[in-house]
Amino acid sequence: MIDLDIQYHFLDSNVFLGIALDSHNSSREDYFHLHFNKITSDKVEKESELVILKFLIISISILKYIAGHIEDGNVSDNEIPKSIRKLENKFSKEYWDEKYPFGFKKERFLSLTHELFQRYYYLIKKGIYYKPFDLIITEQCGEVSSSYQKSVNSLQDLFKLVKVYSFTEEAEDQNIIDKFNSDGIHNPDAEILLDAYKIAKLVNDYLIFITNDAGIINNSDIVLSNLESMVICRKPEEFLNN
């Protein structure tokens, strides 16, 4: 059942990032045109900015990693694509012991690394017959930097469409965060859910927590229990075509 009568919608960072990092994601963009009171917190804004920066850093790091190993190994043009395939596992293993490599959860880091190596593999494989390898790397670094700035601009435009709240820490905050931690919801998510709860109390009404985070959606009963049943978790797509 979709809670259409509840007008306050708190937007999680992944809702903003789903558009800022993917300009072709029309379904999530459509959500912003719905007539709900869309709100968020400065923690969400800062987290969104940080994630985009982390995408820039890991993308440039992988390009430089590829460039360094290809150039140091004196690999011929014909062997470059095959060498890039081998480098993906080598790169991932170098960060295997880190809990949050590049600030990402391990599972997300591995999927993102695979995605980026695949992308650069095909781009370099296609371009190596027309351009020098070092020129391809330079161009791709430029593309990544340009894409980063577009994502930042898109993110700034999206935050202009919502009301952003800011809260100071209160004495009882840590107790709620500790309850979330004991239930398997880690600190960054717990702190953002707490902000949503504070807004629900501030407006004295129920609030929908809009997110694409499967961990939060699957633990929506825990969120209800810890936040006095005032915060209900839903995906943005659930409100389209209703």
Tab-separated table of C-alpha atoms in Angstrom:
chain	number	residue	atom	x	y	z
A	1	MET	CA	0.000	0.000	0.000
A	2	ILE	CA	1.383	3.413	-1.019
A	3	ASP	CA	1.081	6.139	1.606
A	4	LEU	CA	-0.233	8.919	-0.658
A	5	ASP	CA	-1.833	10.800	2.237
A	6	ILE	CA	1.519	11.468	3.927
A	7	GLN	CA	2.862	14.680	2.420
A	8	TYR	CA	6.326	14.928	3.974
A	9	HIS	CA	9.024	13.064	2.057
A	10	PHE	CA	12.608	12.918	3.341
A	11	LEU	CA	15.028	12.149	0.492
A	12	ASP	CA	18.050	9.918	1.068
A	13	SER	CA	21.364	10.608	-0.706
A	14	ASN	CA	20.953	7.787	-3.229
A	15	VAL	CA	17.845	9.494	-4.641
A	16	PHE	CA	19.908	12.573	-5.521
A	17	LEU	CA	22.900	10.535	-6.678
A	18	GLY	CA	20.776	8.327	-8.907
A	19	ILE	CA	20.116	11.400	-11.042
A	20	ALA	CA	23.355	13.360	-10.587
A	21	LEU	CA	25.477	10.351	-11.602
A	22	ASP	CA	23.088	9.085	-14.298
A	23	SER	CA	21.507	11.806	-16.431
A	24	HIS	CA	19.454	9.152	-18.275
A	25	ASN	CA	17.624	8.007	-15.132
A	26	SER	CA	14.289	9.570	-16.076
A	27	SER	CA	12.144	7.598	-13.610
A	28	ARG	CA	13.928	8.998	-10.549
A	29	GLU	CA	13.931	12.454	-12.095
A	30	ASP	CA	10.147	12.197	-12.548
A	31	TYR	CA	9.798	11.754	-8.804
A	32	PHE	CA	11.010	15.334	-8.246
A	33	HIS	CA	7.982	16.631	-10.165
A	34	LEU	CA	5.517	15.034	-7.741
A	35	HIS	CA	3.725	17.423	-5.385
A	36	PHE	CA	4.979	16.239	-2.012
A	37	ASN	CA	6.830	18.306	0.580
A	38	LYS	CA	10.319	17.110	-0.330
A	39	ILE	CA	12.862	17.670	2.438
A	40	THR	CA	16.282	16.397	3.485
A	41	SER	CA	19.161	17.280	5.808
A	42	ASP	CA	22.617	18.777	5.456
A	43	LYS	CA	24.072	15.332	6.269
A	44	VAL	CA	22.487	13.989	3.081
A	45	GLU	CA	23.824	16.942	1.106
A	46	LYS	CA	27.368	16.452	2.426
A	47	GLU	CA	27.263	12.688	1.901
A	48	SER	CA	26.071	13.148	-1.699
A	49	GLU	CA	28.902	15.576	-2.452
A	50	LEU	CA	31.416	13.178	-0.888
A	51	VAL	CA	30.207	10.189	-2.924
A	52	ILE	CA	30.623	12.108	-6.192
A	53	LEU	CA	34.132	13.108	-5.124
A	54	LYS	CA	34.924	9.451	-4.318
A	55	PHE	CA	33.760	8.459	-7.822
A	56	LEU	CA	36.206	10.983	-9.265
A	57	ILE	CA	39.085	9.738	-7.103
A	58	ILE	CA	38.597	6.029	-7.847
A	59	SER	CA	38.111	6.666	-11.583
A	60	ILE	CA	41.319	8.694	-11.872
A	61	SER	CA	43.168	6.188	-9.650
A	62	ILE	CA	42.217	3.292	-11.930
A	63	LEU	CA	43.221	5.175	-15.070
A	64	LYS	CA	46.607	6.042	-13.544
A	65	TYR	CA	47.004	2.457	-12.331
A	66	ILE	CA	46.377	1.137	-15.843
A	67	ALA	CA	48.727	3.725	-17.365
A	68	GLY	CA	51.525	3.013	-14.879
A	69	HIS	CA	51.435	-0.764	-15.296
A	70	ILE	CA	51.152	-0.694	-19.085
A	71	GLU	CA	53.991	1.795	-19.476
A	72	ASP	CA	56.266	0.133	-16.875
A	73	GLY	CA	55.704	-3.276	-18.451
A	74	ASN	CA	56.516	-2.113	-21.983
A	75	VAL	CA	53.329	-3.785	-23.220
A	76	SER	CA	52.732	-3.724	-26.967
A	77	ASP	CA	49.580	-2.109	-28.345
A	78	ASN	CA	48.095	-5.501	-29.250
A	79	GLU	CA	48.600	-6.805	-25.706
A	80	ILE	CA	47.169	-3.762	-23.870
A	81	PRO	CA	43.495	-4.930	-23.727
A	82	LYS	CA	44.508	-8.366	-22.360
A	83	SER	CA	46.789	-6.720	-19.786
A	84	ILE	CA	43.958	-4.466	-18.553
A	85	ARG	CA	41.822	-7.561	-17.897
A	86	LYS	CA	44.546	-8.966	-15.637
A	87	LEU	CA	45.020	-5.646	-13.832
A	88	GLU	CA	41.454	-5.567	-12.462
A	89	ASN	CA	42.062	-8.430	-9.999
A	90	LYS	CA	45.485	-7.066	-9.098
A	91	PHE	CA	44.034	-3.624	-8.332
A	92	SER	CA	41.190	-5.048	-6.209
A	93	LYS	CA	43.532	-7.272	-4.195
A	94	GLU	CA	45.685	-4.283	-3.221
A	95	TYR	CA	42.674	-2.921	-1.261
A	96	TRP	CA	41.314	-6.278	-0.067
A	97	ASP	CA	42.230	-5.751	3.590
A	98	GLU	CA	40.621	-2.306	3.791
A	99	LYS	CA	37.136	-2.221	5.292
A	100	TYR	CA	36.014	0.747	3.202
A	101	PRO	CA	38.334	1.067	0.161
A	102	PHE	CA	38.035	4.582	-1.294
A	103	GLY	CA	35.240	5.110	1.257
A	104	PHE	CA	32.950	2.501	-0.327
A	105	LYS	CA	31.562	-0.668	1.224
A	106	LYS	CA	33.587	-3.675	0.010
A	107	GLU	CA	30.790	-5.053	-2.191
A	108	ARG	CA	30.204	-1.652	-3.813
A	109	PHE	CA	33.944	-1.149	-4.298
A	110	LEU	CA	34.286	-4.466	-6.138
A	111	SER	CA	31.293	-3.858	-8.411
A	112	LEU	CA	32.409	-0.302	-9.166
A	113	THR	CA	35.993	-1.429	-9.860
A	114	HIS	CA	34.705	-4.072	-12.276
A	115	GLU	CA	32.432	-1.543	-13.985
A	116	LEU	CA	35.254	0.986	-14.440
A	117	PHE	CA	37.824	-1.552	-15.650
A	118	GLN	CA	35.265	-2.875	-18.147
A	119	ARG	CA	34.586	0.650	-19.399
A	120	TYR	CA	38.253	1.540	-19.808
A	121	TYR	CA	39.025	-1.848	-21.342
A	122	TYR	CA	36.559	-1.280	-24.194
A	123	LEU	CA	37.465	2.394	-24.652
A	124	ILE	CA	41.182	1.646	-24.847
A	125	LYS	CA	40.677	-1.468	-26.983
A	126	LYS	CA	38.682	0.591	-29.484
A	127	GLY	CA	40.969	3.633	-29.458
A	128	ILE	CA	44.403	1.997	-29.437
A	129	TYR	CA	44.375	1.563	-33.219
A	130	TYR	CA	43.812	5.277	-33.803
A	131	LYS	CA	45.611	7.066	-30.961
A	132	PRO	CA	48.690	6.666	-28.769
A	133	PHE	CA	47.949	4.954	-25.453
A	134	ASP	CA	49.093	7.921	-23.343
A	135	LEU	CA	46.768	10.242	-25.297
A	136	ILE	CA	43.790	7.947	-24.616
A	137	ILE	CA	44.566	8.002	-20.884
A	138	THR	CA	44.906	11.803	-20.880
A	139	GLU	CA	41.583	12.177	-22.720
A	140	GLN	CA	39.824	9.795	-20.345
A	141	CYS	CA	41.131	11.683	-17.299
A	142	GLY	CA	39.723	14.847	-18.856
A	143	GLU	CA	36.380	13.120	-19.478
A	144	VAL	CA	36.219	11.956	-15.858
A	145	SER	CA	36.926	15.480	-14.553
A	146	SER	CA	34.293	16.961	-16.877
A	147	SER	CA	31.747	14.336	-15.825
A	148	TYR	CA	32.510	15.073	-12.168
A	149	GLN	CA	31.740	18.779	-12.639
A	150	LYS	CA	28.480	17.981	-14.466
A	151	SER	CA	27.437	15.697	-11.601
A	152	VAL	CA	28.261	18.391	-9.028
A	153	ASN	CA	26.203	20.954	-10.972
A	154	SER	CA	23.293	18.512	-11.288
A	155	LEU	CA	23.439	17.760	-7.566
A	156	GLN	CA	23.370	21.472	-6.689
A	157	ASP	CA	20.311	21.969	-8.917
A	158	LEU	CA	18.495	19.064	-7.250
A	159	PHE	CA	19.101	20.376	-3.730
A	160	LYS	CA	17.513	23.674	-4.783
A	161	LEU	CA	14.249	21.727	-5.225
A	162	VAL	CA	14.070	20.581	-1.597
A	163	LYS	CA	14.183	22.133	1.846
A	164	VAL	CA	17.409	21.258	3.676
A	165	TYR	CA	17.317	21.006	7.486
A	166	SER	CA	20.290	21.154	9.825
A	167	PHE	CA	20.355	19.825	13.388
A	168	THR	CA	22.704	20.039	16.346
A	169	GLU	CA	23.467	16.895	18.316
A	170	GLU	CA	21.124	16.171	21.219
A	171	ALA	CA	21.694	14.106	24.363
A	172	GLU	CA	19.411	11.226	23.323
A	173	ASP	CA	20.786	10.948	19.763
A	174	GLN	CA	23.472	8.391	20.593
A	175	ASN	CA	20.951	6.059	22.236
A	176	ILE	CA	18.927	5.910	19.012
A	177	ILE	CA	22.056	5.467	16.882
A	178	ASP	CA	23.251	2.669	19.193
A	179	LYS	CA	19.902	0.891	18.751
A	180	PHE	CA	20.266	1.088	14.969
A	181	ASN	CA	23.862	-0.166	15.178
A	182	SER	CA	22.795	-3.161	17.272
A	183	ASP	CA	20.151	-3.913	14.622
A	184	GLY	CA	22.767	-3.900	11.840
A	185	ILE	CA	22.230	-0.386	10.455
A	186	HIS	CA	25.587	1.400	10.362
A	187	ASN	CA	26.298	4.940	11.576
A	188	PRO	CA	25.918	7.093	8.407
A	189	ASP	CA	22.472	5.583	7.663
A	190	ALA	CA	21.455	5.741	11.329
A	191	GLU	CA	22.374	9.433	11.558
A	192	ILE	CA	20.372	10.304	8.438
A	193	LEU	CA	17.362	8.294	9.652
A	194	LEU	CA	17.632	10.199	12.930
A	195	ASP	CA	17.456	13.496	11.030
A	196	ALA	CA	14.278	12.286	9.317
A	197	TYR	CA	12.812	11.430	12.724
A	198	LYS	CA	13.660	14.896	14.065
A	199	ILE	CA	11.876	16.504	11.129
A	200	ALA	CA	8.832	14.246	11.687
A	201	LYS	CA	8.667	15.465	15.295
A	202	LEU	CA	9.242	19.057	14.172
A	203	VAL	CA	6.325	19.034	11.706
A	204	ASN	CA	4.314	16.826	14.068
A	205	ASP	CA	3.378	14.393	11.311
A	206	TYR	CA	4.337	11.081	9.767
A	207	LEU	CA	7.132	11.147	7.226
A	208	ILE	CA	8.128	8.973	4.267
A	209	PHE	CA	11.847	8.171	4.032
A	210	ILE	CA	12.508	7.955	0.285
A	211	THR	CA	15.454	5.676	-0.483
A	212	ASN	CA	16.781	3.054	-2.894
A	213	ASP	CA	18.946	1.498	-0.189
A	214	ALA	CA	17.874	-2.164	-0.030
A	215	GLY	CA	19.361	-2.488	3.460
A	216	ILE	CA	17.064	0.216	4.811
A	217	ILE	CA	14.005	-0.908	2.837
A	218	ASN	CA	14.457	-4.502	4.030
A	219	ASN	CA	14.776	-3.267	7.621
A	220	SER	CA	11.818	-0.884	7.477
A	221	ASP	CA	10.223	-2.616	10.490
A	222	ILE	CA	13.342	-1.829	12.538
A	223	VAL	CA	13.144	1.815	11.437
A	224	LEU	CA	9.483	1.987	12.484
A	225	SER	CA	10.280	0.402	15.841
A	226	ASN	CA	13.240	2.664	16.632
A	227	LEU	CA	11.556	5.887	15.493
A	228	GLU	CA	8.153	5.579	17.180
A	229	SER	CA	6.459	4.501	13.914
A	230	MET	CA	6.803	8.058	12.578
A	231	VAL	CA	9.193	7.266	9.688
A	232	ILE	CA	8.064	4.927	6.895
A	233	CYS	CA	10.571	3.734	4.258
A	234	ARG	CA	9.624	3.642	0.579
A	235	LYS	CA	11.307	3.673	-2.844
A	236	PRO	CA	10.661	6.744	-5.058
A	237	GLU	CA	9.351	4.542	-7.889
A	238	GLU	CA	6.455	3.432	-5.691
A	239	PHE	CA	4.904	6.919	-5.988
A	240	LEU	CA	5.009	7.111	-9.773
A	241	ASN	CA	1.895	6.265	-11.803
A	242	ASN	CA	-0.353	6.527	-8.734
